[in-house]
Amino acid sequence: MKAVVQRVSQARVEVDSPAGAPEVVGRIGAGLLVLVCAMPTDTQATADKLLDKLLKLRVFANAQGKLDHALPNIDGQGRVGGLLLVSQFTLSADTKKGNRPSFAGSAPPEQARALFDYLVAQARRIHPDVATGRFATEMQVHLVNSGPITIPLDID
């Protein structure tokens, strides 16, 4: 799985609603916004590895400013950070030829949905503050990147 992790002070995902006004489908305060792309060789074990990495990734500062805290305890005093998971197949973009990216390297939609749904279910089982975007939907992702800290992950 490919992922881009952004440490945020807040983030939300909106989609168009039938009424015309944007609908917020996922929102977190301080935590991690994670854009996720499933690849054809990915399995549930790959999703488990990604989730384990996300929950242990030390990108929150301690009192000395050193990145020492992870999502379950972002301030060292028990404050839990939010986890906003957003499916984004465009992370598989191949731009080597021409000017139009190819997304042929991403998992087929059925596999991608199953793996994303599994990742979300596992995250919700383990972590108390999980939100998501909406799979295969045009979304507007709003975030305040804290730091800024943005980390690409490639999980095999």
C-alpha positions as protocol buffer text, in pm:
chain_id: "A"
residue {
  index: 1
  type: MET
  ca { x: 0 y: 0 z: 0 }
}
residue {
  index: 2
  type: LYS
  ca { x: 110 y: 350 z: -68 }
}
residue {
  index: 3
  type: ALA
  ca { x: 21 y: 625 z: 174 }
}
residue {
  index: 4
  type: VAL
  ca { x: 90 y: 990 z: 234 }
}
residue {
  index: 5
  type: VAL
  ca { x: 71 y: 1082 z: 601 }
}
residue {
  index: 6
  type: GLN
  ca { x: 17 y: 1441 z: 705 }
}
residue {
  index: 7
  type: ARG
  ca { x: 29 y: 1560 z: 1064 }
}
residue {
  index: 8
  type: VAL
  ca { x: -263 y: 1798 z: 1103 }
}
residue {
  index: 9
  type: SER
  ca { x: -408 y: 2028 z: 1364 }
}
residue {
  index: 10
  type: GLN
  ca { x: -745 y: 1964 z: 1198 }
}
residue {
  index: 11
  type: ALA
  ca { x: -884 y: 1807 z: 882 }
}
residue {
  index: 12
  type: ARG
  ca { x: -1216 y: 1726 z: 720 }
}
residue {
  index: 13
  type: VAL
  ca { x: -1353 y: 1567 z: 406 }
}
residue {
  index: 14
  type: GLU
  ca { x: -1655 y: 1705 z: 223 }
}
residue {
  index: 15
  type: VAL
  ca { x: -1862 y: 1561 z: -60 }
}
residue {
  index: 16
  type: ASP
  ca { x: -2139 y: 1716 z: -263 }
}
residue {
  index: 17
  type: SER
  ca { x: -2483 y: 1639 z: -122 }
}
residue {
  index: 18
  type: PRO
  ca { x: -2811 y: 1613 z: -314 }
}
residue {
  index: 19
  type: ALA
  ca { x: -2923 y: 1935 z: -143 }
}
residue {
  index: 20
  type: GLY
  ca { x: -2629 y: 2117 z: -303 }
}
residue {
  index: 21
  type: ALA
  ca { x: -2445 y: 2216 z: 14 }
}
residue {
  index: 22
  type: PRO
  ca { x: -2125 y: 2025 z: 92 }
}
residue {
  index: 23
  type: GLU
  ca { x: -2165 y: 1738 z: 338 }
}
residue {
  index: 24
  type: VAL
  ca { x: -1885 y: 1670 z: 589 }
}
residue {
  index: 25
  type: VAL
  ca { x: -1829 y: 1294 z: 589 }
}
residue {
  index: 26
  type: GLY
  ca { x: -1518 y: 1284 z: 807 }
}
residue {
  index: 27
  type: ARG
  ca { x: -1354 y: 1523 z: 1051 }
}
residue {
  index: 28
  type: ILE
  ca { x: -1071 y: 1512 z: 1305 }
}
residue {
  index: 29
  type: GLY
  ca { x: -887 y: 1756 z: 1528 }
}
residue {
  index: 30
  type: ALA
  ca { x: -514 y: 1710 z: 1586 }
}
residue {
  index: 31
  type: GLY
  ca { x: -386 y: 1385 z: 1439 }
}
residue {
  index: 32
  type: LEU
  ca { x: -303 y: 1224 z: 1108 }
}
residue {
  index: 33
  type: LEU
  ca { x: -465 y: 1261 z: 768 }
}
residue {
  index: 34
  type: VAL
  ca { x: -367 y: 957 z: 563 }
}
residue {
  index: 35
  type: LEU
  ca { x: -419 y: 928 z: 188 }
}
residue {
  index: 36
  type: VAL
  ca { x: -419 y: 555 z: 103 }
}
residue {
  index: 37
  type: CYS
  ca { x: -373 y: 368 z: -225 }
}
residue {
  index: 38
  type: ALA
  ca { x: -408 y: -8 z: -256 }
}
residue {
  index: 39
  type: MET
  ca { x: -179 y: -183 z: -502 }
}
residue {
  index: 40
  type: PRO
  ca { x: -255 y: -512 z: -684 }
}
residue {
  index: 41
  type: THR
  ca { x: -23 y: -721 z: -463 }
}
residue {
  index: 42
  type: ASP
  ca { x: -166 y: -585 z: -136 }
}
residue {
  index: 43
  type: THR
  ca { x: -346 y: -810 z: 111 }
}
residue {
  index: 44
  type: GLN
  ca { x: -507 y: -770 z: 451 }
}
residue {
  index: 45
  type: ALA
  ca { x: -163 y: -835 z: 599 }
}
residue {
  index: 46
  type: THR
  ca { x: -36 y: -530 z: 409 }
}
residue {
  index: 47
  type: ALA
  ca { x: -319 y: -320 z: 552 }
}
residue {
  index: 48
  type: ASP
  ca { x: -234 y: -448 z: 902 }
}
residue {
  index: 49
  type: LYS
  ca { x: 130 y: -341 z: 854 }
}
residue {
  index: 50
  type: LEU
  ca { x: 19 y: 4 z: 741 }
}
residue {
  index: 51
  type: LEU
  ca { x: -210 y: 47 z: 1039 }
}
residue {
  index: 52
  type: ASP
  ca { x: 62 y: -68 z: 1278 }
}
residue {
  index: 53
  type: LYS
  ca { x: 302 y: 186 z: 1127 }
}
residue {
  index: 54
  type: LEU
  ca { x: 44 y: 466 z: 1148 }
}
residue {
  index: 55
  type: LEU
  ca { x: -28 y: 400 z: 1514 }
}
residue {
  index: 56
  type: LYS
  ca { x: 343 y: 386 z: 1604 }
}
residue {
  index: 57
  type: LEU
  ca { x: 473 y: 667 z: 1381 }
}
residue {
  index: 58
  type: ARG
  ca { x: 638 y: 917 z: 1615 }
}
residue {
  index: 59
  type: VAL
  ca { x: 558 y: 1253 z: 1456 }
}
residue {
  index: 60
  type: PHE
  ca { x: 423 y: 1447 z: 1754 }
}
residue {
  index: 61
  type: ALA
  ca { x: 664 y: 1657 z: 1960 }
}
residue {
  index: 62
  type: ASN
  ca { x: 756 y: 1606 z: 2322 }
}
residue {
  index: 63
  type: ALA
  ca { x: 821 y: 1898 z: 2559 }
}
residue {
  index: 64
  type: GLN
  ca { x: 1170 y: 1942 z: 2411 }
}
residue {
  index: 65
  type: GLY
  ca { x: 1037 y: 1961 z: 2055 }
}
residue {
  index: 66
  type: LYS
  ca { x: 1168 y: 1617 z: 1955 }
}
residue {
  index: 67
  type: LEU
  ca { x: 929 y: 1403 z: 1749 }
}
residue {
  index: 68
  type: ASP
  ca { x: 871 y: 1139 z: 2014 }
}
residue {
  index: 69
  type: HIS
  ca { x: 496 y: 1075 z: 2047 }
}
residue {
  index: 70
  type: ALA
  ca { x: 260 y: 866 z: 1834 }
}
residue {
  index: 71
  type: LEU
  ca { x: -111 y: 885 z: 1757 }
}
residue {
  index: 72
  type: PRO
  ca { x: -239 y: 705 z: 2070 }
}
residue {
  index: 73
  type: ASN
  ca { x: -68 y: 964 z: 2293 }
}
residue {
  index: 74
  type: ILE
  ca { x: 13 y: 1276 z: 2090 }
}
residue {
  index: 75
  type: ASP
  ca { x: 109 y: 1498 z: 2382 }
}
residue {
  index: 76
  type: GLY
  ca { x: 266 y: 1246 z: 2620 }
}
residue {
  index: 77
  type: GLN
  ca { x: -23 y: 1303 z: 2862 }
}
residue {
  index: 78
  type: GLY
  ca { x: -273 y: 1058 z: 2718 }
}
residue {
  index: 79
  type: ARG
  ca { x: -438 y: 1277 z: 2452 }
}
residue {
  index: 80
  type: VAL
  ca { x: -543 y: 1060 z: 2158 }
}
residue {
  index: 81
  type: GLY
  ca { x: -502 y: 1198 z: 1807 }
}
residue {
  index: 82
  type: GLY
  ca { x: -756 y: 1155 z: 1529 }
}
residue {
  index: 83
  type: LEU
  ca { x: -699 y: 934 z: 1226 }
}
residue {
  index: 84
  type: LEU
  ca { x: -864 y: 1043 z: 900 }
}
residue {
  index: 85
  type: LEU
  ca { x: -830 y: 778 z: 628 }
}
residue {
  index: 86
  type: VAL
  ca { x: -897 y: 880 z: 267 }
}
residue {
  index: 87
  type: SER
  ca { x: -876 y: 641 z: -26 }
}
residue {
  index: 88
  type: GLN
  ca { x: -674 y: 795 z: -310 }
}
residue {
  index: 89
  type: PHE
  ca { x: -590 y: 575 z: -609 }
}
residue {
  index: 90
  type: THR
  ca { x: -393 y: 858 z: -772 }
}
residue {
  index: 91
  type: LEU
  ca { x: -96 y: 780 z: -546 }
}
residue {
  index: 92
  type: SER
  ca { x: -19 y: 502 z: -796 }
}
residue {
  index: 93
  type: ALA
  ca { x: 32 y: 755 z: -1077 }
}
residue {
  index: 94
  type: ASP
  ca { x: 295 y: 667 z: -1334 }
}
residue {
  index: 95
  type: THR
  ca { x: 415 y: 982 z: -1512 }
}
residue {
  index: 96
  type: LYS
  ca { x: 714 y: 838 z: -1699 }
}
residue {
  index: 97
  type: LYS
  ca { x: 546 y: 857 z: -2040 }
}
residue {
  index: 98
  type: GLY
  ca { x: 366 y: 1161 z: -2171 }
}
residue {
  index: 99
  type: ASN
  ca { x: 174 y: 1416 z: -1970 }
}
residue {
  index: 100
  type: ARG
  ca { x: -130 y: 1213 z: -1866 }
}
residue {
  index: 101
  type: PRO
  ca { x: -68 y: 998 z: -1559 }
}
residue {
  index: 102
  type: SER
  ca { x: -144 y: 630 z: -1582 }
}
residue {
  index: 103
  type: PHE
  ca { x: -315 y: 467 z: -1285 }
}
residue {
  index: 104
  type: ALA
  ca { x: -284 y: 113 z: -1422 }
}
residue {
  index: 105
  type: GLY
  ca { x: -61 y: 24 z: -1127 }
}
residue {
  index: 106
  type: SER
  ca { x: -334 y: 64 z: -866 }
}
residue {
  index: 107
  type: ALA
  ca { x: -548 y: -221 z: -740 }
}
residue {
  index: 108
  type: PRO
  ca { x: -878 y: -282 z: -922 }
}
residue {
  index: 109
  type: PRO
  ca { x: -1170 y: -98 z: -759 }
}
residue {
  index: 110
  type: GLU
  ca { x: -1321 y: -409 z: -594 }
}
residue {
  index: 111
  type: GLN
  ca { x: -990 y: -509 z: -434 }
}
residue {
  index: 112
  type: ALA
  ca { x: -912 y: -150 z: -336 }
}
residue {
  index: 113
  type: ARG
  ca { x: -1252 y: -104 z: -170 }
}
residue {
  index: 114
  type: ALA
  ca { x: -1222 y: -433 z: 19 }
}
residue {
  index: 115
  type: LEU
  ca { x: -874 y: -345 z: 147 }
}
residue {
  index: 116
  type: PHE
  ca { x: -972 y: 11 z: 239 }
}
residue {
  index: 117
  type: ASP
  ca { x: -1283 y: -112 z: 421 }
}
residue {
  index: 118
  type: TYR
  ca { x: -1070 y: -368 z: 604 }
}
residue {
  index: 119
  type: LEU
  ca { x: -816 y: -100 z: 702 }
}
residue {
  index: 120
  type: VAL
  ca { x: -1093 y: 124 z: 836 }
}
residue {
  index: 121
  type: ALA
  ca { x: -1258 y: -161 z: 1028 }
}
residue {
  index: 122
  type: GLN
  ca { x: -927 y: -262 z: 1187 }
}
residue {
  index: 123
  type: ALA
  ca { x: -844 y: 100 z: 1273 }
}
residue {
  index: 124
  type: ARG
  ca { x: -1183 y: 147 z: 1440 }
}
residue {
  index: 125
  type: ARG
  ca { x: -1134 y: -173 z: 1635 }
}
residue {
  index: 126
  type: ILE
  ca { x: -799 y: -53 z: 1773 }
}
residue {
  index: 127
  type: HIS
  ca { x: -814 y: 329 z: 1778 }
}
residue {
  index: 128
  type: PRO
  ca { x: -1092 y: 540 z: 1935 }
}
residue {
  index: 129
  type: ASP
  ca { x: -1095 y: 834 z: 1688 }
}
residue {
  index: 130
  type: VAL
  ca { x: -1119 y: 725 z: 1324 }
}
residue {
  index: 131
  type: ALA
  ca { x: -1292 y: 911 z: 1041 }
}
residue {
  index: 132
  type: THR
  ca { x: -1293 y: 852 z: 666 }
}
residue {
  index: 133
  type: GLY
  ca { x: -1364 y: 1003 z: 332 }
}
residue {
  index: 134
  type: ARG
  ca { x: -1608 y: 831 z: 97 }
}
residue {
  index: 135
  type: PHE
  ca { x: -1465 y: 566 z: -135 }
}
residue {
  index: 136
  type: ALA
  ca { x: -1486 y: 635 z: -512 }
}
residue {
  index: 137
  type: THR
  ca { x: -1640 y: 979 z: -462 }
}
residue {
  index: 138
  type: GLU
  ca { x: -1522 y: 1324 z: -561 }
}
residue {
  index: 139
  type: MET
  ca { x: -1405 y: 1471 z: -231 }
}
residue {
  index: 140
  type: GLN
  ca { x: -1273 y: 1801 z: -106 }
}
residue {
  index: 141
  type: VAL
  ca { x: -1008 y: 1746 z: 160 }
}
residue {
  index: 142
  type: HIS
  ca { x: -946 y: 2040 z: 391 }
}
residue {
  index: 143
  type: LEU
  ca { x: -650 y: 2031 z: 625 }
}
residue {
  index: 144
  type: VAL
  ca { x: -421 y: 2241 z: 834 }
}
residue {
  index: 145
  type: ASN
  ca { x: -85 y: 2067 z: 802 }
}
residue {
  index: 146
  type: SER
  ca { x: 99 y: 2099 z: 1132 }
}
residue {
  index: 147
  type: GLY
  ca { x: 473 y: 2148 z: 1101 }
}
residue {
  index: 148
  type: PRO
  ca { x: 437 y: 2096 z: 807 }
}
residue {
  index: 149
  type: ILE
  ca { x: 502 y: 1727 z: 836 }
}
residue {
  index: 150
  type: THR
  ca { x: 424 y: 1509 z: 535 }
}
residue {
  index: 151
  type: ILE
  ca { x: 561 y: 1155 z: 510 }
}
residue {
  index: 152
  type: PRO
  ca { x: 526 y: 912 z: 219 }
}
residue {
  index: 153
  type: LEU
  ca { x: 496 y: 544 z: 310 }
}
residue {
  index: 154
  type: ASP
  ca { x: 529 y: 243 z: 85 }
}
residue {
  index: 155
  type: ILE
  ca { x: 424 y: -73 z: 270 }
}
residue {
  index: 156
  type: ASP
  ca { x: 496 y: -412 z: 114 }
}
